[in-house]
RNA sequence: GGCGCCAUGGUGUAACUGGUUAACACGCCGCCCUCUCAAGGCGGAGAGUUCGGGUUCGAUCCCCGAUGGCGCUACCA
């Protein structure tokens, strides 16, 4: 048995990745198989350079070690899709040769126009098929003229494709509902669909355990296996983690960054345990008796076939309770050690100390200026955060802009300061108003150590979370 | 809109291959303990299993339909 997780390095490592990672890890271990980590970095527009390392760190923090991957190597490498460009190109060529794919010379504008028309006519937006049957001469002419093109798969016009989902049984899609998916983008990179199928085959993946959002594209994948003449793996689609309002879990409504959970002082054992509760999977006698179990116990008792398919709400309240249980179960020494290795680490404390040294007259005042680093419920009152000449509405709008800018900015002084100032300039907010608002949100006060340095020490994940909570709380009022 | 998946208290789950007063945990409320707050102990409210049909002596469980939720519907994954 060989399984894999294939996260995209587009930002912070996601709880959904941890969930799918856990299930794959358990499955591999239980079957004496291999657990592969593959980095799907084919989307250069959303690529974030620091993301890959954060994914490694987060997975290791949870104890989900992989047998093969970009950093540990393995017999089926490379494990980073950007390093496999040639492989995808060759395979796309194979499909072109056996006429199960074709070059598409349509421009994004043409496609967009066609899509708009179809939607206006209340038709499902589909590729109109313009380039599906170009003559060899037409293709030659376009190629000679250097017209950029994509490669699309040629989904049969008639019939249907069925596959078995191991958790749900047979699922069928009529071909007329399956679009001619782009396989190779005009920039020469493959799309997920091609890269995924090619890699899963080449890496001899036996079981694809992924999130439910992929069900709709599975017929495309099954068709691709067929086009290549390969056997498809088994498919297991896990339920999607949800926000409290039941929508697919998202950072707007819920912290999703594993970096946040780690920095906010959640324990990996608690996170793993909580994830193991999602969708069930543990036998009733354990689930009913305690709901508390370790990775080792999951390895022994978890059964993927027990997974319930309703999308479970990722309930922070229960996670917090569980985390508290683990904290309380520690010896005082262990608890103190946990504190010292996280929120009260020497590294953090010394950085904070450096920020306040010139601002205190006695050591006893240390806490006055720094409590916001250690508190979890910072929430400024309107008289603190609202600038004199601004309305509540424009202030909250601007705070939302700040959040967006911060989110997209590298977490260094050199990047943050100009980014914030540029935002202020473009929106007509003075530097003072701009920074004061942010200071109030992040520190809860109009007086604090240097703001940007403080945010850097506090961390991106936690700073953004604090801002989202602030906005959420104000919105509710 | 089209296609697909799903459906047990507010939330996470349980209920063997149809037979239980539908169970446990979180959360909530109350009481006890207690200098406070937690933790802990005890108790309570809260679902008749989305709805409607069907099969059956009997359906949370099987079938059909409806409704609702969610996902997909990109040169993102």
XYZ file of C-alpha atoms (C1' of nucleotides) in Angstrom:
554
model
C 0.000 0.000 0.000
C 1.267 3.422 -0.898
C -0.556 6.630 -0.039
C 0.264 10.292 -0.254
C -0.669 13.775 0.706
C -0.074 16.487 -1.795
C -0.304 19.942 -0.269
C 0.223 23.095 -2.293
C 2.684 25.603 -0.885
C 0.334 28.561 -1.187
C 0.403 29.814 2.384
C 0.301 28.559 5.928
C -0.131 24.819 6.428
C -3.814 24.086 6.779
C -5.743 22.024 9.329
C -7.357 20.243 6.396
C -3.921 19.071 5.307
C -3.291 17.804 8.817
C -6.607 15.956 8.789
C -6.023 14.279 5.450
C -2.412 13.719 6.473
C -3.482 11.945 9.640
C -5.850 9.627 7.810
C -3.229 8.786 5.202
C -0.582 8.272 7.856
C -2.822 5.901 9.793
C -3.756 3.990 6.682
C -0.148 3.549 5.606
C 1.044 2.476 9.039
C -1.814 0.076 9.541
C -1.159 -1.639 6.248
C 2.593 -1.640 6.432
C 2.628 0.777 3.525
C 4.459 3.955 2.670
C 3.318 7.489 3.323
C 4.527 9.911 0.664
C 4.655 13.693 0.869
C 4.496 15.408 -2.484
C 4.606 19.148 -2.932
C 2.212 20.366 -5.618
C 3.764 23.667 -6.549
C 2.529 24.033 -10.103
C 0.610 27.228 -9.490
C 3.294 29.881 -9.715
C 0.779 32.661 -9.156
C -0.125 31.479 -5.678
C 3.266 30.058 -4.748
C 4.651 31.176 -1.399
C 8.342 30.478 -0.906
C 8.220 29.971 2.847
C 5.242 27.687 2.695
C 6.945 24.385 1.997
C 9.139 24.523 5.087
C 6.141 25.492 7.200
C 4.297 22.430 5.901
C 7.228 20.196 6.849
C 7.445 21.762 10.305
C 3.726 21.535 10.977
C 3.463 17.900 9.942
C 6.478 16.974 12.037
C 5.104 18.946 14.959
C 2.074 16.682 14.788
C 4.250 13.615 14.505
C 3.084 12.664 11.037
C 6.423 11.599 9.580
C 6.542 10.701 5.905
C 8.565 7.901 4.353
C 9.274 9.668 1.090
C 9.277 13.349 0.278
C 11.244 16.298 -1.060
C 13.474 16.558 2.000
C 13.930 12.873 2.797
C 14.108 11.590 -0.762
C 12.901 8.193 -1.886
C 12.893 5.906 -4.919
C 10.205 7.773 -6.867
C 11.489 11.340 -6.757
C 11.652 14.143 -7.285
C 8.765 14.835 -4.932
C 8.307 18.460 -5.880
C 6.172 18.898 -8.970
C 8.067 21.927 -10.182
C 11.039 19.595 -10.614
C 9.043 17.187 -12.734
C 8.124 19.528 -15.577
C 9.727 17.343 -18.208
C 7.768 14.304 -17.066
C 4.448 16.093 -17.469
C 5.440 17.480 -20.837
C 6.274 13.983 -22.096
C 3.048 12.576 -20.797
C 0.967 15.341 -22.305
C 2.725 14.507 -25.552
C 1.631 10.894 -25.210
C -1.969 11.954 -24.958
C -1.614 14.248 -27.921
C -0.263 11.326 -29.902
C -3.058 8.950 -29.071
C -5.625 11.708 -29.670
C -7.034 11.757 -26.167
C -5.902 15.352 -25.799
C -5.568 18.335 -28.098
C -3.967 21.746 -28.298
C -6.272 24.626 -27.505
C -5.369 28.027 -28.912
C -8.273 29.926 -27.403
C -7.320 33.041 -25.464
C -8.416 33.610 -21.894
C -10.562 36.479 -23.178
C -12.360 34.256 -25.664
C -12.965 31.648 -23.019
C -14.236 34.240 -20.598
C -16.607 35.677 -23.197
C -17.950 32.245 -24.061
C -18.444 31.465 -20.403
C -20.337 34.673 -19.811
C -22.603 33.972 -22.754
C -23.374 30.487 -21.535
C -24.183 31.701 -18.068
C -26.417 34.431 -19.496
C -28.216 31.775 -21.521
C -28.563 29.718 -18.347
C -26.370 26.989 -19.782
C -23.691 25.235 -17.769
C -20.367 26.968 -18.547
C -18.324 24.541 -20.590
C -15.470 24.694 -23.017
C -17.186 25.359 -26.371
C -14.966 22.886 -28.181
C -13.507 25.409 -30.596
C -10.148 23.667 -30.917
C -11.319 20.115 -30.417
C -11.151 19.175 -34.051
C -8.644 21.470 -35.687
C -7.037 20.054 -38.810
C -3.359 19.192 -38.803
C -2.784 22.119 -41.134
C -4.547 24.569 -38.841
C -2.523 23.365 -35.887
C 0.710 23.649 -37.838
C -0.130 27.189 -38.855
C -0.873 28.272 -35.299
C 2.266 26.627 -33.979
C 4.363 28.219 -36.685
C 2.848 31.585 -35.819
C 3.810 31.016 -32.201
C 0.257 31.228 -30.858
C 0.319 30.218 -27.206
C -1.742 27.169 -26.375
C -2.918 24.876 -23.622
C -3.467 21.147 -23.862
C -6.918 19.868 -23.043
C -8.129 16.345 -22.453
C -10.642 15.047 -24.963
C -13.573 13.810 -22.940
C -15.738 11.453 -25.031
C -18.939 13.120 -26.146
C -21.076 10.127 -25.306
C -21.345 7.728 -22.438
C -20.318 8.035 -18.848
C -17.526 7.275 -16.426
C -18.061 5.414 -13.194
C -15.710 4.837 -10.362
C -15.903 3.394 -6.930
C -15.477 5.557 -3.889
C -14.472 3.167 -1.130
C -16.599 5.008 1.387
C -19.671 5.665 -0.777
C -19.818 3.022 -3.482
C -20.240 3.637 -7.191
C -20.427 7.180 -8.492
C -21.241 7.933 -12.116
C -20.802 11.049 -14.218
C -22.243 11.492 -17.698
C -19.558 12.637 -20.101
C -21.664 15.551 -21.232
C -21.232 16.901 -17.710
C -17.465 16.530 -17.747
C -15.557 19.420 -19.282
C -12.472 19.201 -21.489
C -10.114 20.011 -18.674
C -6.917 21.934 -19.337
C -4.019 19.581 -18.659
C -1.082 21.805 -19.551
C -1.247 25.544 -19.023
C 0.213 27.936 -21.541
C 3.103 28.606 -19.169
C 4.173 25.006 -19.594
C 3.122 23.900 -16.132
C 0.636 21.082 -15.728
C -2.657 21.554 -13.936
C -3.442 19.566 -10.828
C -5.373 16.981 -12.796
C -2.545 15.924 -15.078
C 0.255 16.197 -12.541
C -1.738 14.342 -9.955
C -2.590 11.388 -12.154
C 0.874 11.113 -13.633
C 2.569 11.330 -10.264
C 0.209 8.988 -8.492
C 0.857 6.419 -11.176
C 4.601 6.898 -11.354
C 4.882 6.918 -7.581
C 2.782 3.742 -7.485
C 0.144 5.176 -5.210
C -2.382 2.451 -4.423
C -4.917 4.499 -2.480
C -5.812 8.117 -3.027
C -7.215 9.428 0.239
C -8.202 13.034 -0.250
C -10.941 15.516 0.548
C -14.469 15.297 -0.768
C -14.091 18.422 -2.882
C -12.292 16.214 -5.410
C -15.190 13.917 -6.156
C -16.398 16.096 -9.004
C -13.067 15.920 -10.797
C -12.452 12.236 -10.185
C -14.107 11.214 -13.483
C -11.507 13.338 -15.253
C -8.783 11.522 -13.380
C -10.269 8.111 -14.097
C -10.491 9.034 -17.766
C -6.848 10.104 -17.737
C -5.762 6.770 -16.290
C -7.679 5.150 -19.106
C -6.134 7.414 -21.738
C -2.712 6.408 -20.507
C -3.671 2.762 -20.306
C -3.034 2.625 -16.571
C -4.970 1.128 -13.703
C -6.558 3.696 -11.424
C -5.867 3.620 -7.688
C -8.580 3.205 -5.074
C -10.295 6.448 -4.099
C -11.350 7.441 -0.611
C -12.955 10.842 -0.286
C -12.983 12.208 3.233
C -15.672 14.589 4.441
C -14.807 18.266 4.397
C -14.103 20.033 7.679
C -16.645 22.833 8.209
C -16.972 26.232 9.784
C -19.606 26.671 12.450
C -22.036 27.765 9.722
C -21.335 24.475 7.899
C -19.535 25.997 4.942
C -16.186 24.506 3.939
C -13.656 25.513 6.574
C -11.998 28.840 5.752
C -9.697 31.330 7.383
C -12.336 34.046 7.262
C -14.461 32.171 9.725
C -12.067 29.972 11.628
C -8.347 29.809 12.319
C -7.036 27.236 9.853
C -3.296 27.722 10.074
C -1.426 25.017 11.935
C 1.182 27.654 12.685
C -1.474 29.586 14.565
C -2.527 26.600 16.648
C 1.024 25.819 17.513
C 1.887 29.389 18.467
C -1.331 29.885 20.365
C -0.351 26.969 22.558
C -2.369 24.040 21.337
C -0.680 20.715 21.882
C -0.044 18.378 18.978
C -1.590 15.494 20.926
C -4.786 17.465 21.376
C -4.918 18.521 17.746
C -4.368 14.954 16.555
C -6.953 13.640 18.977
C -9.462 16.245 17.886
C -8.832 15.539 14.217
C -9.328 11.856 14.973
C -12.763 12.709 16.292
C -13.746 14.336 13.014
C -15.847 11.913 11.035
C -15.470 9.195 13.615
C -13.283 6.297 12.634
C -12.573 5.039 16.112
C -14.635 2.119 17.409
C -17.682 2.924 19.500
C -16.308 1.470 22.716
C -13.420 3.938 22.653
C -15.248 6.852 21.135
C -18.082 6.502 23.604
C -15.962 5.787 26.622
C -13.421 8.586 26.515
C -13.090 10.462 23.248
C -9.520 10.907 24.365
C -6.933 8.861 22.558
C -3.352 9.033 21.336
C -1.852 8.536 17.911
C -0.748 5.079 19.054
C -4.310 4.205 19.987
C -5.527 5.486 16.666
C -2.975 3.289 14.944
C -4.363 0.337 16.783
C -8.080 0.983 16.523
C -8.852 3.523 13.815
C -10.678 2.127 10.818
C -11.118 4.329 7.803
C -14.230 2.372 6.865
C -15.943 3.731 9.978
C -15.737 7.291 8.726
C -19.083 9.110 8.694
C -19.674 11.183 5.627
C -21.457 14.217 7.015
C -19.094 17.185 7.077
C -17.988 17.676 10.682
C -17.847 21.161 12.166
C -14.352 22.021 13.354
C -15.518 23.132 16.764
C -12.927 25.261 18.510
C -14.813 24.983 21.780
C -14.334 21.268 21.922
C -10.736 21.466 20.725
C -10.011 23.883 23.553
C -11.611 21.570 26.079
C -9.562 18.670 24.795
C -6.399 20.730 24.875
C -7.189 21.647 28.472
C -7.568 17.988 29.299
C -4.081 17.294 28.006
C -2.678 20.274 29.844
C -4.272 19.194 33.116
C -2.964 15.679 32.707
C 0.618 16.944 32.752
C 2.793 17.050 35.822
C 3.546 20.587 36.998
C 7.037 20.144 35.612
C 5.745 19.113 32.226
C 3.304 21.982 32.170
C 6.000 24.471 32.968
C 8.264 22.941 30.357
C 5.477 23.250 27.788
C 5.082 26.918 28.628
C 8.798 27.506 28.410
C 9.058 25.874 25.043
C 6.240 27.928 23.543
C 4.755 31.214 24.725
C 7.422 31.717 27.388
C 10.443 30.481 25.498
C 13.766 32.193 26.076
C 13.784 33.247 22.463
C 10.414 34.987 22.689
C 11.039 36.488 26.081
C 14.376 37.965 25.132
C 12.919 39.542 22.023
C 10.112 41.052 24.049
C 12.561 42.271 26.688
C 14.526 44.082 24.022
C 11.392 45.954 23.015
C 10.644 47.339 26.466
C 14.035 47.939 28.045
C 14.039 51.676 27.359
C 10.380 52.015 28.242
C 10.338 50.820 31.838
C 11.748 52.326 34.980
C 11.432 49.246 37.099
C 11.502 45.588 36.101
C 8.134 45.263 37.754
C 6.596 47.296 34.959
C 7.472 44.655 32.401
C 3.971 43.251 32.433
C 2.301 46.625 31.977
C 3.701 46.985 28.500
C 3.709 43.383 27.380
C 0.567 41.715 28.612
C -0.891 41.668 25.113
C 1.768 39.164 24.089
C 0.447 36.724 26.643
C -3.252 37.472 26.718
C -5.618 35.779 24.356
C -8.625 38.067 24.590
C -7.323 41.484 23.603
C -10.264 43.586 22.468
C -9.992 47.384 22.412
C -13.003 49.572 23.167
C -14.145 52.060 20.489
C -12.637 54.994 22.424
C -9.301 53.254 22.085
C -9.291 52.183 18.450
C -11.573 54.755 16.786
C -9.670 57.782 15.420
C -11.271 61.095 16.302
C -12.115 62.103 12.759
C -13.287 58.732 11.495
C -16.566 56.908 11.550
C -16.819 53.385 12.851
C -17.685 52.091 9.423
C -14.739 53.582 7.580
C -12.448 52.510 10.385
C -13.555 48.909 10.193
C -13.260 48.996 6.415
C -9.750 50.280 6.742
C -8.889 47.653 9.334
C -10.111 45.073 6.854
C -7.728 46.544 4.283
C -4.915 46.372 6.775
C -5.659 42.733 7.348
C -5.570 42.006 3.632
C -2.297 43.847 3.185
C -0.685 42.205 6.185
C -1.800 38.836 5.008
C -0.093 39.336 1.668
C 3.086 40.797 3.093
C 6.265 39.072 4.132
C 6.595 39.213 7.921
C 9.651 41.463 8.148
C 10.053 45.082 9.128
C 11.451 45.916 5.717
C 8.335 44.639 4.010
C 5.652 45.534 6.537
C 6.368 49.197 7.079
C 6.217 50.319 3.451
C 3.235 48.057 2.770
C 1.262 49.638 5.582
C 2.299 53.152 4.671
C 1.405 52.601 1.065
C -2.036 51.426 2.079
C -2.493 54.491 4.272
C -1.435 56.791 1.453
C -3.785 55.225 -1.023
C -6.742 55.472 1.342
C -6.005 58.876 2.772
C -5.125 57.676 6.260
C -2.261 59.433 7.988
C 0.597 57.334 9.259
C -0.458 58.155 12.770
C -4.089 57.114 12.322
C -3.029 54.073 10.389
C -0.548 52.738 12.912
C -2.630 53.774 15.899
C -5.589 51.760 14.695
C -3.451 48.706 14.110
C -1.732 49.205 17.435
C -5.074 49.299 19.196
C -6.256 46.142 17.523
C -3.073 44.174 18.099
C -2.124 45.427 21.562
C -5.467 46.607 22.882
C -3.954 49.964 23.770
C -2.782 53.228 22.233
C 0.516 52.882 24.039
C 2.799 49.970 23.284
C 6.274 48.894 22.312
C 7.122 49.499 18.639
C 4.209 48.111 16.695
C 5.845 46.334 13.801
C 8.529 44.781 15.973
C 5.840 43.631 18.344
C 3.834 42.070 15.550
C 6.909 40.272 14.315
C 7.557 38.787 17.729
C 3.893 37.932 18.181
C 3.877 36.160 14.844
C 1.949 36.511 11.639
C -0.582 33.774 12.308
C -1.567 35.085 15.709
C -1.593 38.724 14.629
C -3.911 37.991 11.727
C -6.115 35.888 13.951
C -6.382 38.733 16.438
C -7.373 41.115 13.660
C -9.991 38.729 12.321
C -11.422 38.300 15.776
C -11.540 42.037 16.226
C -13.355 42.551 12.941
C -15.703 39.706 13.656
C -16.548 41.068 17.095
C -17.152 44.593 15.790
C -19.265 43.314 12.947
C -21.546 41.537 15.387
C -22.254 44.684 17.339
C -28.632 27.200 -13.165
C -26.084 22.150 -14.106
C -23.661 17.943 -11.924
C -22.253 15.356 -7.509
C -22.000 14.220 -2.295
C -24.306 14.353 2.390
C -28.388 14.452 6.325
C -29.095 11.519 14.544
C -30.009 17.427 20.147
C -26.430 23.836 19.237
C -21.515 20.821 18.180
C -18.625 15.942 17.702
C -20.015 11.070 17.804
C -22.941 6.014 19.371
C -26.869 2.686 18.573
C -24.117 -5.412 16.148
C -26.175 -7.973 9.893
C -33.882 -3.517 11.221
C -36.362 -4.821 17.745
C -32.977 0.275 23.112
C -37.003 4.884 27.658
C -32.112 6.965 20.942
C -26.373 6.544 24.457
C -21.661 9.315 25.428
C -18.726 13.794 25.126
C -18.409 19.250 24.365
C -21.343 23.468 25.243
C -25.477 25.436 28.300
C -28.259 25.686 33.221
C -28.467 24.382 38.527
C -26.417 22.296 43.033
C -22.018 20.634 45.926
C -16.871 21.577 47.038
C -14.411 26.324 47.707
C -11.348 32.946 49.829
C -12.204 33.831 43.906
C -11.880 31.502 39.264
C -11.029 27.012 37.172
C -10.771 21.813 37.872
C -13.681 17.942 40.129
C -18.491 15.625 41.852
C -23.854 15.433 41.309
C -28.201 16.723 38.609
C -31.069 19.123 34.535
C -32.863 21.097 29.914
C -32.099 19.846 24.897
C -33.081 15.183 19.240
C -37.726 10.764 18.523
C -33.295 10.447 14.189
C -34.913 16.753 7.877
C -39.891 15.747 5.688
C -43.332 12.474 2.894
C -44.223 7.830 1.050
C -42.933 2.534 0.614
C -40.997 -2.534 2.236
C -41.670 -5.043 7.063
C -44.940 -7.863 12.643
C -41.375 -3.791 13.558
C -37.448 1.034 10.862
C -32.249 6.014 12.884
C -30.869 1.592 9.998
C -33.437 -0.872 3.498
C -36.015 1.576 -1.142
C -38.256 5.956 -3.654
C -39.314 11.096 -3.708
C -39.009 15.951 -1.750
C -36.408 19.524 1.110
C -32.074 21.398 3.061
C -26.734 21.803 3.530
C -22.216 21.443 1.177
C -18.831 20.771 -2.897
C -17.503 21.278 -7.993
C -18.728 24.103 -12.166
C -10.727 28.175 -13.573
C -4.769 28.051 -17.969
C -6.365 27.187 -8.346
C -5.428 23.243 -5.932
